[in-house]
Amino acid sequence: MSEKKHSVVVMKFGGSCLQDAKSFEQTTHNINLYKQNNKIIIVASAIKGITDKLINFYHRSCDEQPECESILEDLFITHQSVIKEIINDKKPEYKYAIDFLQNNMEELTQLGRVIGLIRPSVDIQDIIVSYGEKLSTFIVTQYLNSIGYKSEFVSSDEIIRTDDNFGRALPILDETELLVRDRVGPILESSDNIIVCVTGFYGSTKDKKITTLGRGGSDLTAAIMAYCFQPTYNCKVIYWKDVNGFLNADPRIAHKTALLKNISYLEAKELAFFGSKVLHPVCLDVNEKREIPSEIRPFEDPESNEFTIITKEIVKDDKIIKAITSIQKISMVTIASGTMVSLPGTVSKLFSLLGDNNVNIIFISQSSSENNITFGIDYEDAMKVSFLLRNSSLFGKQWFNIKIDHEISLIAVIGAGMLHTPGVAGKIFSTLGENNVNVMAIAQGSSELNITIIIERKDCTKAINVLYDAFVNNS
Ligand code: ASP
Ligand code: MG
């Protein structure tokens, strides 16, 4: 595929791209491939494994556990050894990086003490985990400067404005756009070809509290950067990953899979939402809003033709179904009652209760009799939901019968070809029926790009494979 000239290329490097000398060299190589013809913005995640360690540090600090010190020690050593490995200690950048590390470790130590004294809270957790990206990105900047590039560090709390949903915040795009253009615009405009290095994963609220964008959130940061510059530059985003792109099924489950080379934002969103962990789902929404071409490319083979490009076009190829994806472990809640469920407002009360408590609803299906409503939630949220419903002044009453099934899987059959193609659902059910898979509930997204099927977990592998053979692998 020929490379179109784009003015700004935003590149997202994940934690495994930034762990040792070899991966930093690869990172530089990938940057070089685009640097000639484009202005470059890099968005970096924390060094591999660091976010988990920081979350652990937060929890230990809350419990005032002595392990805190050894976690801090470990964090320090990991970053220090990366700096030692990649930056020549005769260069001034070496000292800048080490000093930055030391100062930030001191701050973290102080924070740990504070948490021991006050009540733990998610906003402090967000401050703590943001250090992962702050350190990695600063190190990248110093590394690039030490080998002769010009790069500038930008901490994303200065430019990414979010709501205050700590731990899973969403960007406020119009305010962010102004901040980004104000802070980063002049760097891009300068004639010096400066590489802008932006910390992934976090932003801040209007009162300057640090928020994080949810796990894998650096993808979203990259999408936001492209979004902000798309009106003035031709932007594209490259997400460097340790896979070639989106596959049409999960290789751990399906016995055959293939790479999806061209896919629309809509289809990619469905894939990301229903189980594919390749991209943060919200970043696709942001890419879609301004039609920013987005590529998922293999980090270690940057010139390979095997990658996924995501654009607006829905390629309605001969296959009705492009991909089959799944969430193996979900819980399904059924609320039944004679007529109560159908009373006006009941459903909205239900979803407000869950929404206010940060419960993510994966699918909803209501039978036409309106006597019950069924919905899917993350397996991890099941206890919380059970507690919320049983203690609610409305749903805890005897006329509601609440049932939660835990051995449930969700399969989403995805493809633009389903649009206006009659009979797809029928074929799905007959395929599953012939193979003795019992369908417990179904839901169809309004986009008509997916059909969601709820089955018992024991049938999940079989169901995916028979559907794959019937729809995807049948040519
Ligand atoms: N470091 C964060 C995480 O591990 C964000 C990211 O990797 O994108 O979730
Ligand atoms: Mg990560």
CSV table of C-alpha atoms and ligand atoms in Angstrom, one decimal:
chain,number,residue,atom,x,y,z
A,1,MET,CA,0.0,0.0,0.0
A,2,SER,CA,1.4,3.4,-1.0
A,3,GLU,CA,1.9,5.8,1.8
A,4,LYS,CA,-0.1,9.0,1.4
A,5,LYS,CA,1.5,12.2,2.6
A,6,HIS,CA,-0.1,13.2,5.8
A,7,SER,CA,0.9,16.4,7.6
A,8,VAL,CA,0.6,15.2,11.2
A,9,VAL,CA,1.0,11.6,12.2
A,10,VAL,CA,0.1,10.8,15.8
A,11,MET,CA,1.7,7.6,16.9
A,12,LYS,CA,0.8,5.7,20.0
A,13,PHE,CA,3.4,3.6,21.6
A,14,GLY,CA,2.3,1.1,24.2
A,15,GLY,CA,4.2,-0.1,27.2
A,16,SER,CA,6.0,-3.0,25.5
A,17,CYS,CA,7.4,-0.5,22.9
A,18,LEU,CA,9.2,1.2,25.7
A,19,GLN,CA,10.9,-1.4,27.9
A,20,ASP,CA,14.6,-1.8,26.8
A,21,ALA,CA,17.2,-0.7,24.4
A,22,LYS,CA,15.9,-2.9,21.6
A,23,SER,CA,12.3,-1.6,21.8
A,24,PHE,CA,13.5,2.0,22.0
A,25,GLU,CA,15.5,1.5,18.9
A,26,GLN,CA,12.5,0.0,17.2
A,27,THR,CA,10.4,3.0,18.3
A,28,THR,CA,13.0,5.4,16.7
A,29,HIS,CA,13.0,3.3,13.6
A,30,ASN,CA,9.2,3.6,13.3
A,31,ILE,CA,9.3,7.3,13.9
A,32,ASN,CA,11.9,7.7,11.1
A,33,LEU,CA,9.7,6.0,8.6
A,34,TYR,CA,7.3,8.9,8.9
A,35,LYS,CA,9.4,11.8,10.0
A,36,GLN,CA,10.6,12.9,6.6
A,37,ASN,CA,7.2,14.0,5.4
A,38,ASN,CA,5.2,14.6,8.5
A,39,LYS,CA,5.1,16.4,11.8
A,40,ILE,CA,5.1,13.8,14.5
A,41,ILE,CA,3.2,13.6,17.8
A,42,ILE,CA,4.0,10.7,20.0
A,43,VAL,CA,1.7,9.5,22.7
A,44,ALA,CA,3.3,7.1,25.1
A,45,SER,CA,1.9,4.6,27.7
A,46,ALA,CA,3.6,3.7,30.9
A,47,ILE,CA,6.5,1.3,30.6
A,48,LYS,CA,5.3,-2.3,30.5
A,49,GLY,CA,3.8,-3.5,33.8
A,50,ILE,CA,4.1,-0.1,35.6
A,51,THR,CA,0.4,0.8,35.7
A,52,ASP,CA,-0.4,-2.4,37.5
A,53,LYS,CA,2.4,-1.8,40.0
A,54,LEU,CA,1.2,1.7,40.6
A,55,ILE,CA,-2.3,0.5,41.2
A,56,ASN,CA,-0.9,-2.1,43.6
A,57,PHE,CA,1.1,0.7,45.3
A,58,TYR,CA,-2.1,2.7,45.8
A,59,HIS,CA,-3.9,-0.3,47.4
A,60,ARG,CA,-1.0,-1.1,49.7
A,61,SER,CA,-0.7,2.5,50.7
A,62,CYS,CA,-4.4,2.5,51.7
A,63,ASP,CA,-3.8,-0.5,53.9
A,64,GLU,CA,-0.6,1.1,55.3
A,65,GLN,CA,1.3,-2.0,54.3
A,66,PRO,CA,5.1,-2.1,54.5
A,67,GLU,CA,5.3,-3.6,51.0
A,68,CYS,CA,4.8,0.0,49.7
A,69,GLU,CA,8.5,0.7,50.1
A,70,SER,CA,9.5,-2.3,48.1
A,71,ILE,CA,7.1,-1.4,45.3
A,72,LEU,CA,8.5,2.1,45.2
A,73,GLU,CA,12.0,0.7,45.1
A,74,ASP,CA,11.0,-1.6,42.3
A,75,LEU,CA,9.5,1.3,40.4
A,76,PHE,CA,12.6,3.3,40.8
A,77,ILE,CA,14.9,0.5,39.7
A,78,THR,CA,12.8,-0.3,36.6
A,79,HIS,CA,12.9,3.2,35.3
A,80,GLN,CA,16.5,3.8,36.3
A,81,SER,CA,17.6,0.8,34.4
A,82,VAL,CA,15.7,1.8,31.3
A,83,ILE,CA,17.4,5.2,31.5
A,84,LYS,CA,20.8,3.6,32.0
A,85,GLU,CA,20.3,1.3,29.1
A,86,ILE,CA,19.1,3.8,26.6
A,87,ILE,CA,20.7,7.2,27.4
A,88,ASN,CA,24.4,7.7,27.3
A,89,ASP,CA,25.4,8.9,30.8
A,90,LYS,CA,27.7,11.5,29.3
A,91,LYS,CA,24.8,13.3,27.8
A,92,PRO,CA,23.0,16.0,29.8
A,93,GLU,CA,19.7,14.2,29.1
A,94,TYR,CA,20.8,11.4,31.3
A,95,LYS,CA,20.9,13.7,34.3
A,96,TYR,CA,17.6,15.3,33.3
A,97,ALA,CA,16.0,12.0,33.2
A,98,ILE,CA,17.4,10.7,36.5
A,99,ASP,CA,16.6,13.9,38.3
A,100,PHE,CA,13.0,13.8,37.0
A,101,LEU,CA,12.7,10.2,38.1
A,102,GLN,CA,14.0,11.1,41.6
A,103,ASN,CA,11.7,14.1,42.0
A,104,ASN,CA,8.7,12.1,41.0
A,105,MET,CA,9.6,9.2,43.2
A,106,GLU,CA,9.7,11.6,46.1
A,107,GLU,CA,6.3,12.9,45.2
A,108,LEU,CA,5.0,9.3,45.0
A,109,THR,CA,6.4,8.5,48.4
A,110,GLN,CA,4.7,11.5,49.9
A,111,LEU,CA,1.4,10.6,48.3
A,112,GLY,CA,1.7,7.1,49.7
A,113,ARG,CA,2.0,8.6,53.2
A,114,VAL,CA,-0.9,10.8,52.7
A,115,ILE,CA,-3.1,7.9,51.6
A,116,GLY,CA,-2.2,6.1,54.8
A,117,LEU,CA,-3.7,9.0,56.7
A,118,ILE,CA,-6.8,9.9,54.8
A,119,ARG,CA,-9.6,7.9,53.4
A,120,PRO,CA,-8.7,6.2,50.2
A,121,SER,CA,-10.4,7.7,47.1
A,122,VAL,CA,-10.4,7.0,43.4
A,123,ASP,CA,-9.1,10.5,42.6
A,124,ILE,CA,-5.9,9.8,44.5
A,125,GLN,CA,-5.6,6.5,42.6
A,126,ASP,CA,-5.7,8.5,39.4
A,127,ILE,CA,-2.9,10.8,40.5
A,128,ILE,CA,-0.8,7.9,41.4
A,129,VAL,CA,-1.2,5.9,38.2
A,130,SER,CA,-0.6,9.0,36.1
A,131,TYR,CA,3.1,8.8,37.2
A,132,GLY,CA,3.6,5.8,34.9
A,133,GLU,CA,3.0,7.8,31.7
A,134,LYS,CA,4.7,10.9,33.1
A,135,LEU,CA,7.9,9.0,33.7
A,136,SER,CA,7.9,7.0,30.5
A,137,THR,CA,7.1,9.9,28.3
A,138,PHE,CA,9.7,12.1,29.9
A,139,ILE,CA,12.3,9.3,29.3
A,140,VAL,CA,11.3,9.0,25.7
A,141,THR,CA,11.7,12.8,25.2
A,142,GLN,CA,15.2,12.8,26.8
A,143,TYR,CA,16.2,9.7,24.9
A,144,LEU,CA,15.2,11.3,21.6
A,145,ASN,CA,17.0,14.5,22.4
A,146,SER,CA,20.1,12.5,23.5
A,147,ILE,CA,20.3,10.9,20.0
A,148,GLY,CA,20.0,14.1,18.1
A,149,TYR,CA,16.3,14.6,17.6
A,150,LYS,CA,14.4,17.6,18.9
A,151,SER,CA,11.6,16.7,21.1
A,152,GLU,CA,9.4,18.3,23.7
A,153,PHE,CA,7.6,16.8,26.6
A,154,VAL,CA,3.9,17.7,27.2
A,155,SER,CA,2.0,16.5,30.2
A,156,SER,CA,-1.5,15.7,29.2
A,157,ASP,CA,-3.2,17.1,32.3
A,158,GLU,CA,-2.3,20.5,30.8
A,159,ILE,CA,-4.2,19.8,27.6
A,160,ILE,CA,-6.8,17.1,28.0
A,161,ARG,CA,-9.9,18.3,29.9
A,162,THR,CA,-12.2,15.6,31.1
A,163,ASP,CA,-15.3,15.0,33.2
A,164,ASP,CA,-14.7,13.9,36.8
A,165,ASN,CA,-15.5,10.3,36.4
A,166,PHE,CA,-12.2,9.2,38.0
A,167,GLY,CA,-10.8,6.0,36.7
A,168,ARG,CA,-12.9,6.1,33.5
A,169,ALA,CA,-13.1,9.7,32.6
A,170,LEU,CA,-14.2,11.0,29.2
A,171,PRO,CA,-12.7,13.9,27.4
A,172,ILE,CA,-14.6,17.1,27.0
A,173,LEU,CA,-13.6,17.6,23.4
A,174,ASP,CA,-14.3,21.3,22.7
A,175,GLU,CA,-12.4,22.5,25.7
A,176,THR,CA,-9.6,20.0,25.1
A,177,GLU,CA,-9.3,21.2,21.5
A,178,LEU,CA,-8.6,24.8,22.6
A,179,LEU,CA,-6.1,23.7,25.2
A,180,VAL,CA,-4.3,21.3,22.8
A,181,ARG,CA,-4.1,23.8,20.0
A,182,ASP,CA,-2.9,26.5,22.3
A,183,ARG,CA,-0.1,24.4,23.9
A,184,VAL,CA,0.9,22.0,21.1
A,185,GLY,CA,0.0,24.1,18.0
A,186,PRO,CA,3.0,26.4,18.3
A,187,ILE,CA,5.4,23.5,18.7
A,188,LEU,CA,4.1,21.9,15.5
A,189,GLU,CA,4.2,25.2,13.7
A,190,SER,CA,7.8,25.9,14.5
A,191,SER,CA,10.2,25.1,11.7
A,192,ASP,CA,12.4,22.9,13.9
A,193,ASN,CA,10.6,19.6,13.3
A,194,ILE,CA,10.1,19.1,16.9
A,195,ILE,CA,8.6,15.8,17.9
A,196,VAL,CA,5.9,16.4,20.5
A,197,CYS,CA,5.8,13.7,23.2
A,198,VAL,CA,2.5,13.6,25.0
A,199,THR,CA,1.8,11.5,28.1
A,200,GLY,CA,-1.0,9.0,27.4
A,201,PHE,CA,-3.8,7.9,29.6
A,202,TYR,CA,-4.6,10.9,31.8
A,203,GLY,CA,-6.1,14.4,31.7
A,204,SER,CA,-7.6,16.7,34.3
A,205,THR,CA,-10.9,18.1,35.4
A,206,LYS,CA,-11.7,21.8,35.2
A,207,ASP,CA,-10.5,22.2,38.7
A,208,LYS,CA,-7.2,20.6,37.8
A,209,LYS,CA,-7.7,17.2,39.3
A,210,ILE,CA,-5.9,14.4,37.5
A,211,THR,CA,-8.2,11.8,35.9
A,212,THR,CA,-7.4,8.7,33.9
A,213,LEU,CA,-9.2,7.5,30.8
A,214,GLY,CA,-9.6,3.8,31.7
A,215,ARG,CA,-7.2,1.0,31.1
A,216,GLY,CA,-5.6,1.2,27.7
A,217,GLY,CA,-6.5,4.9,27.7
A,218,SER,CA,-3.4,6.1,25.8
A,219,ASP,CA,-5.1,5.0,22.6
A,220,LEU,CA,-7.7,7.5,23.4
A,221,THR,CA,-5.2,10.2,24.0
A,222,ALA,CA,-3.7,9.6,20.6
A,223,ALA,CA,-7.1,9.8,19.0
A,224,ILE,CA,-7.8,13.1,20.8
A,225,MET,CA,-4.6,14.7,19.6
A,226,ALA,CA,-5.5,13.9,16.0
A,227,TYR,CA,-9.0,15.1,16.5
A,228,CYS,CA,-7.7,18.5,17.7
A,229,PHE,CA,-5.4,19.0,14.8
A,230,GLN,CA,-7.6,17.6,12.0
A,231,PRO,CA,-9.2,21.0,11.1
A,232,THR,CA,-5.8,22.4,10.3
A,233,TYR,CA,-3.6,19.5,9.3
A,234,ASN,CA,-4.2,16.3,7.5
A,235,CYS,CA,-4.0,13.9,10.4
A,236,LYS,CA,-3.7,10.2,10.8
A,237,VAL,CA,-3.2,8.0,13.8
A,238,ILE,CA,-1.0,4.9,14.0
A,239,TYR,CA,-1.5,2.6,16.9
A,240,TRP,CA,1.6,0.5,17.2
A,241,LYS,CA,0.7,-2.8,18.7
A,242,ASP,CA,2.1,-6.3,19.2
A,243,VAL,CA,-0.5,-7.7,16.8
A,244,ASN,CA,-1.0,-6.8,13.1
A,245,GLY,CA,-4.5,-5.5,13.7
A,246,PHE,CA,-8.0,-6.6,14.3
A,247,LEU,CA,-8.6,-10.3,13.7
A,248,ASN,CA,-12.0,-11.7,12.7
A,249,ALA,CA,-12.2,-13.9,15.7
A,250,ASP,CA,-10.3,-14.5,18.9
A,251,PRO,CA,-7.3,-16.8,18.2
A,252,ARG,CA,-7.5,-18.3,21.6
A,253,ILE,CA,-10.9,-19.6,20.8
A,254,ALA,CA,-11.5,-19.9,17.1
A,255,HIS,CA,-9.5,-22.6,15.3
A,256,LYS,CA,-9.1,-20.3,12.3
A,257,THR,CA,-8.7,-16.5,12.1
A,258,ALA,CA,-7.8,-13.9,9.6
A,259,LEU,CA,-6.6,-10.3,9.7
A,260,LEU,CA,-9.3,-7.6,8.9
A,261,LYS,CA,-7.4,-5.2,6.6
A,262,ASN,CA,-10.1,-2.7,6.0
A,263,ILE,CA,-12.8,-2.0,8.5
A,264,SER,CA,-15.1,0.9,9.2
A,265,TYR,CA,-15.2,2.9,12.5
A,266,LEU,CA,-18.6,1.4,13.1
A,267,GLU,CA,-17.5,-2.2,12.8
A,268,ALA,CA,-14.3,-1.5,14.7
A,269,LYS,CA,-16.3,0.0,17.5
A,270,GLU,CA,-18.5,-3.1,17.7
A,271,LEU,CA,-15.4,-5.3,17.8
A,272,ALA,CA,-13.7,-3.2,20.5
A,273,PHE,CA,-16.8,-3.1,22.6
A,274,PHE,CA,-17.5,-6.8,22.4
A,275,GLY,CA,-14.3,-8.3,23.5
A,276,SER,CA,-11.5,-7.4,21.2
A,277,LYS,CA,-8.9,-5.8,23.4
A,278,VAL,CA,-6.9,-4.3,20.5
A,279,LEU,CA,-8.1,-0.7,20.9
A,280,HIS,CA,-9.7,1.4,23.6
A,281,PRO,CA,-13.3,1.5,22.4
A,282,VAL,CA,-13.8,5.3,22.8
A,283,CYS,CA,-10.9,6.2,20.7
A,284,LEU,CA,-12.8,4.9,17.7
A,285,ASP,CA,-15.6,7.3,18.4
A,286,VAL,CA,-13.2,10.2,18.5
A,287,ASN,CA,-11.5,9.1,15.2
A,288,GLU,CA,-14.9,8.7,13.6
A,289,LYS,CA,-16.1,12.2,14.5
A,290,ARG,CA,-13.5,13.8,12.3
A,291,GLU,CA,-12.9,10.9,10.0
A,292,ILE,CA,-9.3,10.5,10.9
A,293,PRO,CA,-7.7,7.5,9.1
A,294,SER,CA,-6.5,5.2,11.8
A,295,GLU,CA,-4.1,2.3,11.4
A,296,ILE,CA,-3.2,-0.5,13.7
A,297,ARG,CA,0.2,-1.7,12.8
A,298,PRO,CA,2.7,-4.3,14.1
A,299,PHE,CA,5.3,-2.5,16.1
A,300,GLU,CA,8.1,-4.8,15.2
A,301,ASP,CA,7.3,-5.0,11.5
A,302,PRO,CA,6.3,-1.4,10.7
A,303,GLU,CA,6.5,-1.7,6.9
A,304,SER,CA,4.4,-4.9,6.7
A,305,ASN,CA,1.4,-4.9,4.4
A,306,GLU,CA,-0.5,-6.8,7.0
A,307,PHE,CA,-2.2,-4.3,9.1
A,308,THR,CA,-5.7,-2.9,9.8
A,309,ILE,CA,-6.8,0.4,8.4
A,310,ILE,CA,-10.0,1.9,9.9
A,311,THR,CA,-11.9,4.5,7.8
A,312,LYS,CA,-15.4,5.7,7.4
A,313,GLU,CA,-16.2,3.5,4.4
A,314,ILE,CA,-18.2,0.5,5.1
A,315,VAL,CA,-16.8,-2.1,2.7
A,316,LYS,CA,-19.8,-4.3,2.1
A,317,ASP,CA,-17.9,-7.3,0.7
A,318,ASP,CA,-19.3,-10.7,-0.1
A,319,LYS,CA,-19.2,-11.7,3.5
A,320,ILE,CA,-22.3,-10.8,5.4
A,321,ILE,CA,-20.4,-11.3,8.6
A,322,LYS,CA,-16.9,-10.0,9.1
A,323,ALA,CA,-16.1,-11.0,12.5
A,324,ILE,CA,-17.2,-13.0,15.5
A,325,THR,CA,-16.2,-11.8,18.8
A,326,SER,CA,-17.0,-12.7,22.4
A,327,ILE,CA,-16.9,-11.7,26.0
A,328,GLN,CA,-16.4,-15.0,27.7
A,329,LYS,CA,-17.3,-14.0,31.2
A,330,ILE,CA,-20.3,-11.9,31.8
A,331,SER,CA,-23.2,-12.0,34.3
A,332,MET,CA,-26.8,-11.8,33.2
A,333,VAL,CA,-29.5,-10.2,35.3
A,334,THR,CA,-33.1,-10.9,34.9
A,335,ILE,CA,-35.7,-8.9,36.7
A,336,ALA,CA,-39.2,-10.4,36.5
A,337,SER,CA,-42.5,-9.3,37.8
A,338,GLY,CA,-46.1,-9.6,36.8
A,339,THR,CA,-46.7,-6.1,35.5
A,340,MET,CA,-44.3,-4.0,37.5
A,341,VAL,CA,-41.6,-3.9,34.9
A,342,SER,CA,-43.9,-2.4,32.4
A,343,LEU,CA,-44.9,0.5,34.6
A,344,PRO,CA,-43.7,3.8,33.2
A,345,GLY,CA,-40.4,4.8,34.6
A,346,THR,CA,-39.3,1.4,36.0
A,347,VAL,CA,-36.7,0.7,33.4
A,348,SER,CA,-35.3,4.2,33.6
A,349,LYS,CA,-35.1,3.9,37.4
A,350,LEU,CA,-33.3,0.7,37.0
A,351,PHE,CA,-30.7,2.1,34.6
A,352,SER,CA,-30.2,5.3,36.6
A,353,LEU,CA,-29.5,3.2,39.7
A,354,LEU,CA,-26.9,1.2,37.9
A,355,GLY,CA,-25.5,4.1,35.9
A,356,ASP,CA,-25.1,6.2,39.1
A,357,ASN,CA,-23.1,3.4,40.5
A,358,ASN,CA,-20.8,3.1,37.6
A,359,VAL,CA,-22.1,-0.3,36.4
A,360,ASN,CA,-21.4,-0.9,32.7
A,361,ILE,CA,-24.3,-2.5,30.9
A,362,ILE,CA,-23.2,-4.7,28.0
A,363,PHE,CA,-26.6,-5.5,26.5
A,364,ILE,CA,-30.3,-5.2,27.2
A,365,SER,CA,-33.1,-7.3,26.0
A,366,GLN,CA,-36.7,-7.0,27.0
A,367,SER,CA,-39.2,-9.6,26.1
A,368,SER,CA,-42.3,-8.3,24.3
A,369,SER,CA,-44.6,-9.3,27.1
A,370,GLU,CA,-42.7,-6.7,29.1
A,371,ASN,CA,-42.9,-8.8,32.2
A,372,ASN,CA,-39.2,-9.0,32.5
A,373,ILE,CA,-36.1,-7.4,31.5
A,374,THR,CA,-32.7,-9.0,31.0
A,375,PHE,CA,-29.4,-7.3,30.8
A,376,GLY,CA,-25.7,-8.2,30.8
A,377,ILE,CA,-23.0,-6.7,33.1
A,378,ASP,CA,-19.4,-7.2,33.7
A,379,TYR,CA,-18.8,-10.4,35.7
A,380,GLU,CA,-16.8,-8.3,38.2
A,381,ASP,CA,-19.9,-6.0,38.8
A,382,ALA,CA,-22.3,-8.8,39.7
A,383,MET,CA,-21.9,-8.6,43.5
A,384,LYS,CA,-22.4,-4.9,43.4
A,385,VAL,CA,-25.5,-5.1,41.2
A,386,SER,CA,-27.0,-7.8,43.4
A,387,PHE,CA,-26.4,-5.6,46.4
A,388,LEU,CA,-27.8,-2.5,44.7
A,389,LEU,CA,-31.0,-4.2,43.5
A,390,ARG,CA,-31.7,-6.1,46.7
A,391,ASN,CA,-31.2,-2.9,48.8
A,392,SER,CA,-33.1,-0.6,46.5
A,393,SER,CA,-36.4,0.6,47.8
A,394,LEU,CA,-38.1,-0.3,44.6
A,395,PHE,CA,-36.4,-3.4,43.2
A,396,GLY,CA,-35.8,-4.9,46.6
A,397,LYS,CA,-39.5,-5.2,47.1
A,398,GLN,CA,-41.1,-8.7,46.9
A,399,TRP,CA,-42.9,-8.1,43.6
A,400,PHE,CA,-39.6,-8.1,41.8
A,401,ASN,CA,-37.9,-11.4,41.3
A,402,ILE,CA,-34.2,-10.9,40.6
A,403,LYS,CA,-32.0,-13.6,39.2
A,404,ILE,CA,-28.3,-13.3,38.3
A,405,ASP,CA,-26.6,-16.0,36.1
A,406,HIS,CA,-22.9,-16.0,36.2
A,407,GLU,CA,-22.0,-18.8,33.8
A,408,ILE,CA,-22.8,-16.7,30.8
A,409,SER,CA,-20.9,-15.7,27.6
A,410,LEU,CA,-21.8,-13.1,25.0
A,411,ILE,CA,-21.1,-13.6,21.3
A,412,ALA,CA,-21.3,-10.7,18.9
A,413,VAL,CA,-21.6,-11.4,15.3
A,414,ILE,CA,-20.4,-8.3,13.4
A,415,GLY,CA,-20.5,-7.1,9.9
A,416,ALA,CA,-21.8,-4.3,7.7
A,417,GLY,CA,-23.2,-6.9,5.3
A,418,MET,CA,-26.0,-7.5,7.8
A,419,LEU,CA,-27.5,-4.2,6.9
A,420,HIS,CA,-30.7,-4.9,5.1
A,421,THR,CA,-29.8,-8.6,4.6
A,422,PRO,CA,-32.8,-10.6,5.7
A,423,GLY,CA,-32.4,-14.0,7.3
A,424,VAL,CA,-29.1,-13.5,9.1
A,425,ALA,CA,-30.6,-13.9,12.5
A,426,GLY,CA,-32.4,-17.0,11.3
A,427,LYS,CA,-29.3,-18.6,10.0
A,428,ILE,CA,-27.4,-17.8,13.2
A,429,PHE,CA,-30.1,-19.5,15.3
A,430,SER,CA,-30.4,-22.5,13.0
A,431,THR,CA,-26.6,-23.0,13.0
A,432,LEU,CA,-26.6,-22.8,16.8
A,433,GLY,CA,-29.7,-25.0,17.1
A,434,GLU,CA,-28.2,-27.7,14.9
A,435,ASN,CA,-25.2,-27.7,17.2
A,436,ASN,CA,-27.2,-27.9,20.4
A,437,VAL,CA,-26.3,-24.5,21.6
A,438,ASN,CA,-29.1,-23.0,23.6
A,439,VAL,CA,-29.6,-19.3,23.1
A,440,MET,CA,-30.7,-17.6,26.3
A,441,ALA,CA,-31.2,-14.0,25.0
A,442,ILE,CA,-30.5,-11.9,22.0
A,443,ALA,CA,-30.1,-8.3,21.3
A,444,GLN,CA,-29.4,-6.3,18.2
A,445,GLY,CA,-27.6,-3.0,18.2
A,446,SER,CA,-29.5,-0.2,16.5
A,447,SER,CA,-26.6,0.1,14.1
A,448,GLU,CA,-27.6,-3.2,12.7
A,449,LEU,CA,-24.0,-4.1,12.5
A,450,ASN,CA,-24.1,-6.7,15.1
A,451,ILE,CA,-26.3,-9.4,16.6
A,452,THR,CA,-25.5,-10.2,20.1
A,453,ILE,CA,-26.3,-13.7,21.4
A,454,ILE,CA,-26.2,-14.8,25.0
A,455,ILE,CA,-25.4,-18.4,25.8
A,456,GLU,CA,-24.1,-20.6,28.5
A,457,ARG,CA,-20.4,-20.3,29.0
A,458,LYS,CA,-19.8,-24.0,28.4
A,459,ASP,CA,-21.0,-23.6,24.8
A,460,CYS,CA,-19.0,-20.5,24.0
A,461,THR,CA,-16.1,-22.2,22.1
A,462,LYS,CA,-18.3,-24.4,20.2
A,463,ALA,CA,-20.7,-21.6,19.2
A,464,ILE,CA,-17.9,-19.4,18.0
A,465,ASN,CA,-16.4,-22.1,15.8
A,466,VAL,CA,-19.7,-23.2,14.3
A,467,LEU,CA,-20.7,-19.7,13.5
A,468,TYR,CA,-17.2,-19.0,12.1
A,469,ASP,CA,-17.5,-22.0,9.8
A,470,ALA,CA,-21.0,-21.1,8.8
A,471,PHE,CA,-20.5,-17.4,8.0
A,472,VAL,CA,-16.9,-16.4,7.8
A,473,ASN,CA,-15.0,-19.3,6.5
A,474,ASN,CA,-17.5,-20.6,4.0
A,475,SER,CA,-16.0,-19.4,0.8
B,1,ASP,N1,-0.8,2.5,31.1
B,1,ASP,C1,-2.2,2.5,31.0
B,1,ASP,C2,-2.7,1.0,31.1
B,1,ASP,O1,-1.9,0.1,31.3
B,1,ASP,C3,-2.7,3.1,29.8
B,1,ASP,C4,-2.3,2.4,28.5
B,1,ASP,O2,-1.5,1.5,28.5
B,1,ASP,O3,-2.8,2.9,27.5
B,1,ASP,O4,-3.9,0.8,31.1
B,2,MG,MG,-0.5,-0.4,28.9
